[in-house]
XYZ file of C-alpha atoms in Angstrom:
747
model
C 158.927 100.170 102.765
C 157.427 101.961 99.754
C 154.285 104.067 100.215
C 152.463 101.865 97.688
C 153.070 98.895 99.976
C 152.155 100.913 103.073
C 148.604 101.532 101.938
C 148.297 97.873 100.985
C 149.496 96.930 104.443
C 146.890 99.081 106.230
C 144.358 97.353 103.976
C 142.637 98.360 100.784
C 139.165 98.887 102.267
C 140.393 101.945 104.135
C 142.598 103.439 101.461
C 140.430 102.734 98.445
C 137.614 104.498 100.233
C 139.559 107.666 99.553
C 141.147 106.658 96.268
C 137.954 105.585 94.521
C 135.154 106.982 96.639
C 136.210 110.493 95.645
C 135.243 112.180 98.887
C 137.185 115.214 97.735
C 134.855 117.639 95.974
C 135.648 117.518 92.248
C 135.862 121.025 90.780
C 135.274 121.572 87.085
C 138.072 122.402 84.694
C 136.275 125.342 83.140
C 135.733 127.223 86.408
C 137.836 130.339 86.671
C 140.736 129.813 89.001
C 139.796 126.215 89.658
C 143.317 125.285 90.761
C 143.273 128.007 93.415
C 140.220 126.360 94.939
C 142.164 123.140 95.420
C 144.084 124.757 98.284
C 147.456 123.499 97.070
C 149.232 126.002 99.315
C 147.186 125.022 102.410
C 146.152 128.633 103.052
C 142.505 127.740 103.581
C 141.587 125.785 106.666
C 138.537 124.883 108.692
C 138.855 123.998 112.381
C 142.630 123.976 111.955
C 142.472 121.446 109.079
C 143.263 122.270 105.399
C 140.071 122.493 103.341
C 139.598 120.318 100.226
C 142.094 117.775 101.591
C 141.285 114.420 103.169
C 143.464 111.882 104.943
C 143.800 108.196 105.710
C 146.000 106.145 107.999
C 146.514 105.356 111.668
C 145.383 107.391 114.665
C 148.885 107.969 116.073
C 149.484 110.794 113.599
C 147.540 114.053 113.756
C 147.102 116.627 111.005
C 146.722 120.362 111.585
C 147.317 123.750 110.002
C 150.480 125.532 111.258
C 150.847 129.338 111.180
C 154.366 129.358 112.681
C 156.219 127.286 110.079
C 155.555 127.947 106.393
C 157.267 128.713 103.097
C 154.741 131.058 101.546
C 151.512 132.649 102.675
C 150.428 132.206 106.284
C 150.001 128.432 106.771
C 151.538 125.047 106.149
C 150.155 121.665 107.172
C 151.740 119.597 109.957
C 151.718 115.799 110.314
C 152.784 114.931 113.856
C 153.331 111.703 115.803
C 154.235 112.146 119.484
C 153.236 108.631 120.571
C 155.497 105.672 121.333
C 154.155 103.787 118.321
C 155.240 104.108 114.735
C 152.346 105.215 112.523
C 151.381 106.110 108.987
C 149.128 108.878 107.678
C 148.717 110.591 104.343
C 146.929 113.615 102.959
C 145.116 113.032 99.679
C 143.590 115.340 97.069
C 141.940 114.405 93.787
C 142.729 116.679 90.846
C 139.622 117.829 88.960
C 140.330 116.361 85.539
C 142.608 114.376 83.262
C 145.243 116.317 81.361
C 146.870 116.574 77.952
C 150.651 116.258 77.887
C 153.535 113.837 78.297
C 154.244 114.201 82.010
C 152.648 115.542 85.179
C 154.825 116.800 88.053
C 153.977 117.466 91.681
C 156.316 119.777 93.593
C 156.115 120.660 97.250
C 158.191 121.992 100.108
C 158.927 119.750 103.109
C 160.430 120.365 106.536
C 161.007 117.701 109.224
C 161.830 117.356 112.900
C 163.041 114.116 114.534
C 161.473 111.829 111.923
C 162.476 108.302 112.945
C 161.457 104.717 112.165
C 160.485 105.786 108.675
C 160.369 108.919 106.537
C 158.075 111.439 104.871
C 157.488 112.535 101.309
C 155.221 113.370 98.390
C 153.184 110.870 96.409
C 151.074 110.836 93.253
C 148.902 108.187 91.611
C 147.072 107.956 88.271
C 144.088 105.618 88.536
C 143.033 102.971 87.810
C 146.524 101.693 88.726
C 148.117 103.329 85.685
C 151.112 104.951 87.377
C 152.383 105.634 90.903
C 155.329 107.450 92.474
C 156.471 108.322 95.974
C 159.781 109.217 97.622
C 160.632 105.861 99.194
C 164.144 106.021 97.719
C 164.773 109.549 99.060
C 162.317 109.979 101.902
C 162.815 112.855 104.319
C 164.273 111.667 107.660
C 165.598 113.220 110.841
C 165.536 117.010 111.157
C 165.705 119.075 107.954
C 164.901 122.628 106.894
C 162.476 123.584 104.147
C 163.377 122.088 100.768
C 161.474 121.683 97.511
C 160.923 118.132 96.210
C 159.398 116.875 92.955
C 157.906 113.652 91.627
C 156.863 113.055 87.992
C 154.611 110.542 86.241
C 153.998 109.952 82.521
C 150.489 110.839 81.353
C 148.571 108.242 79.364
C 145.266 109.760 78.321
C 143.711 106.314 77.876
C 141.195 105.442 80.566
C 142.450 107.831 83.249
C 139.879 107.712 86.018
C 141.464 110.281 88.309
C 144.794 111.700 89.465
C 145.567 111.781 93.189
C 148.302 113.724 94.965
C 149.408 113.973 98.564
C 152.070 113.934 101.227
C 152.651 111.433 104.030
C 154.520 110.581 107.214
C 155.613 107.059 108.086
C 157.095 106.590 111.571
C 157.455 109.138 114.368
C 158.199 112.860 114.557
C 156.942 115.927 112.698
C 156.622 116.674 108.990
C 155.497 119.977 107.453
C 154.157 120.331 103.886
C 153.639 123.566 101.970
C 153.436 125.228 98.568
C 152.284 122.318 96.396
C 152.307 122.984 92.640
C 151.267 120.994 89.563
C 153.092 121.112 86.222
C 152.280 119.609 82.825
C 155.444 119.111 80.771
C 157.247 121.503 83.159
C 154.669 124.271 82.663
C 152.222 125.359 85.404
C 148.894 123.613 85.039
C 145.996 125.644 83.659
C 142.726 125.034 81.807
C 144.272 124.482 78.389
C 145.685 121.134 79.492
C 142.278 119.832 80.565
C 140.809 116.911 78.622
C 137.335 117.830 77.381
C 134.819 115.968 75.237
C 131.333 116.899 74.122
C 129.463 114.779 76.616
C 131.376 116.386 79.520
C 130.034 119.836 78.739
C 126.515 118.963 79.850
C 126.572 119.432 83.636
C 122.893 120.005 84.228
C 122.497 117.226 86.798
C 125.912 117.094 88.454
C 124.641 117.796 91.957
C 120.929 116.978 91.805
C 118.748 115.254 89.230
C 115.859 117.653 89.948
C 113.456 114.756 89.306
C 110.604 113.998 91.712
C 109.899 110.285 91.803
C 106.299 109.137 92.377
C 105.231 105.939 94.110
C 105.505 102.962 91.810
C 103.400 99.880 91.160
C 104.053 96.724 89.175
C 103.104 98.429 85.924
C 105.580 101.232 86.657
C 108.299 98.670 87.344
C 107.699 96.985 83.976
C 107.806 100.345 82.216
C 111.066 101.250 83.956
C 112.549 97.894 82.960
C 111.746 98.713 79.320
C 113.414 102.087 79.713
C 116.494 100.520 81.326
C 116.794 98.019 78.495
C 116.454 100.617 75.742
C 118.704 103.171 77.471
C 121.497 100.597 77.743
C 120.990 99.276 74.228
C 121.269 102.772 72.755
C 124.322 103.569 74.886
C 126.398 100.952 73.124
C 124.708 100.754 69.684
C 123.296 104.130 68.578
C 126.055 105.880 66.554
C 125.618 109.355 68.062
C 125.165 108.045 71.593
C 128.074 105.587 71.498
C 130.468 108.162 70.093
C 129.724 110.550 73.001
C 127.610 113.220 71.360
C 125.294 113.237 74.385
C 125.748 113.071 78.124
C 123.788 109.846 78.277
C 123.154 109.974 82.014
C 121.619 113.414 81.638
C 119.453 112.308 78.736
C 118.003 109.707 81.092
C 117.284 112.365 83.732
C 115.626 114.609 81.113
C 113.461 111.820 79.796
C 112.373 110.484 83.176
C 109.902 113.141 84.493
C 107.537 112.860 81.519
C 108.080 109.120 81.184
C 106.928 108.570 84.767
C 103.615 110.337 84.117
C 102.586 108.159 81.143
C 100.455 105.135 82.050
C 99.164 104.088 78.637
C 101.610 101.686 76.965
C 100.936 102.985 73.439
C 101.625 106.551 74.546
C 104.726 105.402 76.413
C 106.185 103.649 73.396
C 105.392 106.622 71.135
C 107.214 108.836 73.594
C 110.245 106.537 73.457
C 110.126 106.437 69.659
C 110.066 110.238 69.380
C 112.947 110.459 71.855
C 115.049 108.033 69.807
C 114.208 109.781 66.533
C 115.458 113.064 67.981
C 118.850 111.545 68.775
C 119.903 111.736 65.142
C 119.605 110.093 61.773
C 120.814 106.516 61.430
C 123.117 106.047 58.451
C 123.398 102.763 56.612
C 126.247 100.597 57.919
C 127.603 98.251 55.267
C 129.942 96.568 57.760
C 127.227 95.716 60.279
C 126.322 92.250 59.076
C 125.754 89.669 61.777
C 129.005 88.333 63.138
C 129.010 84.673 62.173
C 132.139 84.052 64.219
C 130.426 84.819 67.524
C 130.406 81.858 69.911
C 127.949 83.602 72.228
C 125.449 85.944 70.596
C 123.387 88.691 72.175
C 119.725 87.791 72.533
C 117.427 90.459 71.084
C 114.217 88.585 71.849
C 113.493 91.117 74.580
C 112.465 93.585 71.876
C 109.656 91.273 70.761
C 108.655 90.267 74.294
C 108.634 93.665 76.000
C 107.521 96.065 73.253
C 104.161 96.192 71.435
C 104.716 99.026 68.972
C 105.938 97.750 65.604
C 107.409 101.173 64.849
C 109.498 101.120 68.029
C 110.563 97.526 67.409
C 111.623 98.384 63.868
C 113.523 101.441 65.072
C 115.527 99.415 67.554
C 116.233 96.756 64.934
C 117.306 99.488 62.503
C 119.791 100.769 65.067
C 121.123 97.259 65.675
C 121.547 96.617 61.942
C 123.406 99.915 61.587
C 125.162 99.939 64.962
C 128.146 102.100 65.762
C 131.468 100.741 64.494
C 133.839 103.427 65.742
C 135.680 103.935 69.048
C 133.137 103.908 71.857
C 132.944 106.771 74.321
C 132.150 104.320 77.124
C 134.146 101.146 76.620
C 137.498 100.138 75.193
C 139.029 96.689 74.979
C 142.556 96.032 76.153
C 144.471 94.982 73.009
C 146.703 92.564 74.944
C 144.537 90.940 77.619
C 141.203 91.505 75.799
C 139.048 92.582 78.734
C 136.801 95.671 78.491
C 137.732 98.936 80.215
C 134.877 101.286 81.083
C 135.498 105.003 80.790
C 133.649 108.293 81.070
C 131.207 107.020 83.684
C 130.390 109.884 86.111
C 130.412 108.893 89.783
C 128.641 111.975 91.225
C 131.084 112.690 94.043
C 129.355 115.943 94.940
C 126.031 114.283 95.694
C 125.728 113.782 99.453
C 122.668 111.542 99.181
C 121.698 109.790 95.980
C 118.081 110.415 95.048
C 115.839 107.826 93.391
C 116.739 108.713 89.758
C 120.469 108.434 90.515
C 119.958 105.102 92.229
C 117.951 103.908 89.242
C 120.716 105.109 86.932
C 123.194 103.085 88.988
C 121.083 99.974 88.509
C 120.712 100.575 84.766
C 124.442 101.211 84.331
C 125.465 98.057 86.165
C 122.802 95.795 84.662
C 123.684 96.842 81.109
C 127.407 96.494 81.745
C 126.870 92.865 82.685
C 124.303 92.367 79.916
C 126.736 93.383 77.175
C 130.213 92.673 78.531
C 130.163 89.818 81.062
C 131.328 86.592 79.378
C 129.792 84.410 82.100
C 126.314 85.954 82.002
C 124.785 82.622 81.029
C 126.370 80.867 84.046
C 124.601 82.857 86.787
C 122.065 81.266 89.136
C 119.322 83.584 87.893
C 118.445 84.500 84.341
C 120.089 87.893 83.992
C 117.079 89.183 82.064
C 114.924 88.747 85.179
C 117.292 90.603 87.509
C 116.584 94.092 86.178
C 112.881 94.117 86.996
C 113.488 92.440 90.364
C 115.964 95.104 91.488
C 114.108 98.235 90.381
C 112.031 98.423 93.615
C 115.071 97.421 95.696
C 117.089 100.368 94.364
C 114.181 102.798 94.497
C 113.488 101.893 98.127
C 117.135 102.254 99.160
C 116.478 105.645 100.699
C 119.744 106.145 102.574
C 123.386 105.611 101.696
C 123.708 102.336 103.587
C 120.630 100.826 101.930
C 121.914 101.972 98.547
C 125.315 100.357 99.108
C 123.598 97.154 100.231
C 121.386 97.194 97.122
C 124.476 97.510 94.925
C 126.199 94.716 96.820
C 123.149 92.472 96.387
C 122.993 92.854 92.614
C 126.734 92.326 92.356
C 126.214 89.041 94.185
C 123.822 87.975 91.409
C 126.632 87.608 88.848
C 128.177 84.776 90.935
C 131.738 85.992 90.491
C 134.339 86.066 93.269
C 136.195 88.792 91.360
C 133.326 91.047 92.460
C 133.889 90.295 96.141
C 134.992 93.820 97.064
C 132.671 96.808 96.616
C 135.135 99.675 96.646
C 134.027 102.890 98.310
C 131.245 101.312 100.387
C 132.041 103.301 103.519
C 128.659 102.759 105.158
C 128.882 98.976 104.778
C 132.413 99.177 106.092
C 131.172 101.074 109.159
C 128.339 98.587 109.643
C 130.778 95.690 109.633
C 133.037 97.565 112.027
C 136.686 98.455 112.476
C 137.430 96.018 115.304
C 138.740 92.481 114.731
C 139.265 89.409 116.866
C 142.916 88.308 117.128
C 142.109 84.993 115.480
C 141.943 83.555 111.981
C 138.905 81.428 111.092
C 138.149 78.897 108.377
C 135.303 76.487 107.723
C 136.668 72.970 108.280
C 134.505 69.868 108.379
C 131.510 72.212 108.198
C 132.559 73.945 111.434
C 133.926 77.432 111.996
C 137.402 76.620 113.284
C 140.192 78.769 114.713
C 143.222 78.018 112.532
C 145.598 80.624 113.939
C 146.035 83.173 116.717
C 147.086 86.334 114.960
C 149.218 88.173 117.507
C 151.286 86.370 120.128
C 151.095 89.371 122.463
C 147.344 88.934 122.664
C 147.215 85.169 123.109
C 147.310 85.395 126.870
C 144.293 87.697 126.913
C 141.779 85.062 125.842
C 141.129 81.333 126.269
C 140.924 80.565 122.567
C 143.079 77.826 121.081
C 143.956 76.727 117.574
C 141.473 74.034 116.606
C 138.688 75.477 118.764
C 135.233 75.752 117.219
C 132.983 78.828 117.237
C 129.356 77.665 117.262
C 127.556 80.955 117.982
C 128.326 84.660 117.676
C 126.312 87.132 119.747
C 123.770 84.396 120.467
C 123.193 83.428 116.818
C 124.139 80.018 115.391
C 126.766 80.158 112.664
C 124.396 78.493 110.175
C 121.811 81.253 110.691
C 124.469 83.936 110.263
C 125.593 82.344 106.998
C 122.029 82.327 105.677
C 121.614 86.018 106.495
C 124.919 87.081 104.935
C 125.036 85.112 101.694
C 123.071 87.790 99.816
C 125.882 90.250 100.487
C 129.008 88.237 99.679
C 129.627 88.035 95.916
C 131.167 84.672 95.141
C 131.496 82.157 92.348
C 130.667 79.171 94.518
C 129.892 78.061 98.059
C 133.512 77.448 99.021
C 134.647 80.974 98.123
C 131.589 82.504 99.814
C 132.405 80.727 103.079
C 136.029 81.752 102.721
C 135.100 85.431 102.556
C 132.408 85.330 105.228
C 134.758 83.567 107.660
C 137.178 86.491 107.527
C 134.430 88.921 108.571
C 132.504 86.923 111.163
C 134.518 88.198 114.133
C 134.581 91.768 112.890
C 132.422 94.288 114.758
C 131.798 98.000 115.413
C 132.083 97.093 119.110
C 135.222 96.322 121.095
C 133.961 92.949 122.340
C 132.344 89.920 120.791
C 130.345 87.234 122.608
C 130.944 83.739 121.218
C 130.037 80.213 122.138
C 133.242 78.234 122.009
C 133.744 74.459 121.862
C 136.980 72.586 122.545
C 137.706 69.065 123.883
C 134.014 68.319 124.474
C 133.638 71.454 126.596
C 131.373 74.293 125.490
C 131.615 77.708 127.097
C 130.625 81.307 126.499
C 133.573 83.655 125.980
C 133.744 87.404 125.533
C 136.544 88.126 123.047
C 138.261 91.542 123.108
C 138.544 93.078 119.628
C 141.240 95.341 118.219
C 141.806 97.731 115.366
C 143.885 96.372 112.525
C 146.944 98.453 113.295
C 147.038 96.783 116.721
C 147.135 93.311 115.208
C 149.967 91.745 113.304
C 147.915 90.265 110.505
C 149.923 87.597 108.752
C 149.971 87.111 105.018
C 147.577 84.189 105.087
C 148.819 82.931 101.719
C 151.596 81.150 103.604
C 150.394 77.676 104.516
C 153.583 76.144 105.843
C 154.912 77.902 108.912
C 158.514 79.082 109.050
C 159.189 78.215 105.428
C 160.668 80.490 102.778
C 159.296 80.759 99.262
C 161.126 77.575 98.345
C 162.870 74.894 100.313
C 164.193 71.377 99.913
C 162.192 68.846 101.918
C 163.132 65.260 102.695
C 164.332 63.081 99.822
C 165.186 66.052 97.608
C 161.629 67.305 97.205
C 161.475 70.969 96.216
C 158.645 72.833 97.955
C 157.589 76.128 96.334
C 155.147 78.575 97.925
C 154.128 80.748 94.968
C 152.930 83.577 97.215
C 156.565 84.161 98.198
C 158.511 83.420 95.011
C 160.060 86.553 93.513
C 161.079 86.873 89.846
C 164.717 86.754 90.975
C 164.097 83.302 92.491
C 162.967 81.757 89.224
C 166.392 81.037 87.614
C 167.563 79.450 90.880
C 164.517 77.183 90.994
C 164.795 76.269 87.320
C 168.353 75.081 87.863
C 167.280 73.216 91.018
C 164.655 71.151 89.181
C 167.216 68.745 87.728
C 168.317 67.713 91.225
C 164.805 67.255 92.599
C 162.999 63.977 93.078
C 159.718 65.847 92.907
C 158.232 69.332 93.116
C 155.379 70.576 95.285
C 153.748 73.825 94.177
C 151.668 75.409 96.929
C 149.036 77.640 95.306
C 146.759 77.995 98.308
C 147.449 81.680 97.742
C 147.788 84.392 95.114
C 151.113 83.964 93.266
C 153.600 86.785 93.652
C 155.140 86.230 90.210
C 153.548 85.103 86.952
C 155.047 81.643 86.390
C 152.695 79.431 84.298
C 155.199 79.378 81.429
C 158.471 79.955 83.280
C 157.878 76.793 85.317
C 155.282 74.980 83.209
C 157.648 74.714 80.245
C 159.764 72.196 82.190
C 156.851 69.773 82.559
C 155.861 69.300 78.887
C 157.678 67.461 76.098
C 156.007 69.294 73.205
C 154.123 72.555 72.618
C 150.987 72.168 74.710
C 147.717 74.096 74.763
C 146.049 74.340 78.153
C 143.481 77.141 77.831
C 141.192 79.051 75.504
C 139.495 82.392 76.089
C 135.994 83.759 75.520
C 136.366 87.460 74.715
C 133.969 90.257 73.841
C 133.778 91.472 70.255
C 134.497 95.185 70.471
C 132.185 96.343 67.691
C 129.437 93.869 68.616
C 128.388 94.614 72.224
C 126.911 91.529 73.848
C 128.653 89.063 71.547
C 131.690 86.929 72.390
C 134.033 84.630 70.532
C 136.480 81.914 71.528
C 140.136 82.540 70.776
C 143.094 80.265 71.237
C 145.097 80.696 74.388
C 148.878 80.667 74.635
C 150.867 77.482 74.212
C 153.437 76.198 76.675
C 156.689 75.485 74.826
C 159.015 72.829 76.279
C 162.226 73.801 78.039
C 165.383 71.737 78.298
C 166.044 69.635 80.245
C 162.487 68.454 80.854
C 161.679 67.629 84.469
C 160.620 63.975 84.522
C 159.820 63.639 88.214
C 156.455 64.029 89.852
C 154.811 67.426 90.228
C 152.113 67.930 92.850
C 150.049 71.132 92.936
C 148.136 72.000 96.133
C 145.010 74.156 95.760
C 142.055 75.233 97.888
C 139.455 78.024 98.173
C 142.206 80.649 98.337
C 143.356 79.624 94.863
C 141.721 82.222 92.631
C 142.282 83.956 89.305
C 146.035 83.886 88.564
C 146.398 80.966 90.973
C 143.775 78.984 89.060
C 145.342 79.900 85.725
C 148.717 78.707 87.011
C 147.212 75.405 88.169
C 145.665 74.918 84.702
C 149.059 75.432 83.088
C 150.843 73.017 85.428
C 148.088 70.431 84.918
C 149.154 70.130 81.282
C 152.351 68.426 82.451
C 152.581 64.662 81.960
C 153.397 63.896 85.604
C 151.291 66.518 87.398
C 148.782 65.712 90.130
C 146.533 68.397 91.587
C 145.399 67.787 95.152
C 143.395 69.677 97.756
C 139.961 71.267 97.504
C 138.019 72.935 94.713
C 139.254 76.428 93.955
C 137.390 79.754 94.043
C 136.142 79.583 90.445
C 136.957 83.139 89.337
C 139.341 83.189 86.413
C 139.908 85.776 83.718
C 141.354 89.282 83.577
C 139.442 91.703 85.776
C 137.388 94.670 84.543
C 136.199 97.533 86.752
C 132.999 99.582 86.549
C 132.310 102.815 88.461
C 128.875 103.550 89.908
C 127.188 106.668 91.327
C 128.107 107.479 94.884
C 131.812 106.853 94.351
C 131.401 103.078 94.243
C 133.218 100.701 91.957
C 133.297 96.963 91.501
C 135.058 94.312 89.450
C 134.035 91.343 87.361
C 135.791 88.699 85.263
C 136.267 90.472 81.932
C 137.179 87.449 79.809
C 136.104 83.823 79.948
C 138.669 81.123 80.720
C 138.062 77.533 79.589
C 140.030 74.357 79.075
C 140.809 73.697 75.370
C 137.895 71.229 75.173
C 135.461 73.930 76.349
C 135.176 72.792 79.975
C 134.541 75.913 82.094
C 136.573 77.026 85.088
C 134.317 79.881 86.215
C 132.252 78.876 89.243
C 133.465 75.276 88.835
C 137.031 76.088 89.790
C 139.972 73.737 89.381
C 138.786 70.277 90.406
C 141.624 68.366 92.089
C 142.670 64.928 90.889
C 142.699 63.918 94.544
C 140.461 65.579 97.143
C 142.377 66.281 100.361
C 140.785 68.419 103.042
C 142.172 69.676 106.334
C 140.688 68.180 109.487
C 140.060 69.688 112.889
C 142.400 67.149 114.477
C 145.073 68.053 111.960
C 144.706 71.741 112.770
C 144.961 71.022 116.515
C 148.088 68.938 116.024
C 149.768 71.471 113.755
C 149.663 69.229 110.694
C 149.418 70.300 107.079
C 147.582 67.280 105.726
C 147.627 68.522 102.144
C 151.400 68.928 102.164
C 151.817 65.546 103.833
C 149.790 63.945 101.039
C 151.837 65.770 98.371
C 155.071 64.422 99.862
C 153.555 60.937 100.066
C 152.578 61.020 96.370
C 156.102 61.986 95.334
C 157.802 59.440 97.621
C 155.583 56.646 96.352
C 157.549 54.633 93.764
C 160.526 57.005 94.015
């Protein structure tokens, strides 16, 4: 199994904590000897552990410094598993910059002893998900002497967030690592390869804002909301700011101390006007006429509503009329999939505890990102304009790391987008929720929390729980009360996706036991469930809805069943040829499809070129404005499949799954059955926040050709079919049964 799949298997919340949270101290590229400080040769250690390095993985494997076995210097690092269980652990180090060149190479020396049930190797990743390499095809096994190994990745200087390197052991035995080196285009890395831009040179507030924050009142909150609005507006519109002449975060920290002392609104607005005037002269922009093609325009009424000074109003309007038209220092749009990519946003890894100004900066950064680049801003429950002022005291009062992470999670929930469901790097929330899990899988069925599967057969005998049993209370609290308390912290497009996500966490705990009230066959009893760490449980891929079935299979009467979570690209030609012999096709998309098939399969269901989607995309040079563009067309394939097509969907159908269902729906004989889908469609964009956090949102809008939205609404089935508790208890898949019935009818 490849390393990239290993860290997926041990679950993203653990690994991404290290990959995106940046717990490794980031050294600066202009410090003398900065590479030496990275401890690439493992010579520096603290309590027998290599300094600068971090690790992730299972507890079976230990990591220590070794003075007896080494290639150079006095130490190597040893990864050792002496238990009876196979394990996985990796060292990770974040390099301190992005680099100029064609390729980056990691070399390192490896020695092994009795490595079984797996292998060891080097790995390297360029984030966000730009490139990855490990040694899965030549992993070190058995017993070997010291040998140098190398892995190489191409450098793309567009939107590199960070570069991570490391070494790992999968399985049992011992693995030594030593003498790591970094090369750019086969030459040893040094400062001249470092990517630098003007805004990066200002490092005045990298470790502390040095700003004392006074107590605030309602007037202060309104003043801060004005500042947040203007700061974000200038970030994306003012020519010198947008091009990266200033470190815009630091300009906020410099402005703040004086701003906080001004109570008179006239004085405050004069202060803001002088600040803006000092940013640079605004040149006339002949190309900056209003974009008449915008389907969704940015509302500038806030300038009139929030600001009294005519001079300040006119200055802001002048900037808008002559807004920056070049390549932004902060945002770029993907030329193929159209969603925005956010770059050059410092995450302040070195700050142990975020002070009030940094927390406020986090709020301003996120709020303005959504304000200018979220295509579904007008579909949120709350008016987005009201959210900024509401959350200023919440962020300012978040005085520890957990409260800060919860504040971020709460505002993310306000955009009503299931693509934002994971807050990456939220280690304190992760600890609060706990690392122990019940060996059961839960779903809300018929408005009850129902056990739909027992995860690990080895653990079934250790508790009384049965499939189809109902959990009515957890730790003495009714499920309905727990839902009410958690809904603020589970970003979701709609109720069905919120319940989906909460259900997966309800039996998670920092403790090793969970008290539940359990109901089955008219008997209610209190049960204490033992909990386990994830590596102890064999978590199934819950995208599979039909037990013991492959990705595709022929059912009775020549019906082809296709589970898109399991269909590989290599399967597609086989299935295409099988269509002509099928009486009907069932596509199961109660999952996330493994391969992208809207056109590869959808082309067999249409008789003429068919449009099924249109997109709402941001206009790159007009922040806050969006336009509709035509989506792709499905072209017919020969021979056309003339039988019935049934598509099964539910709350697990999200994003690519929903897009696939839209494409299949354009077929003449397609019926969609099941439950409403998650309602989160559109290519995903990511934004980084202070404290090593990052989150996603839907970066483009997805609509039917007639303008009907899919976001939050989801894919509405032609026929509603829901699972029942009795069906779960009897091992029935009622949705699949209905799909087969639809195809058999009149066949």
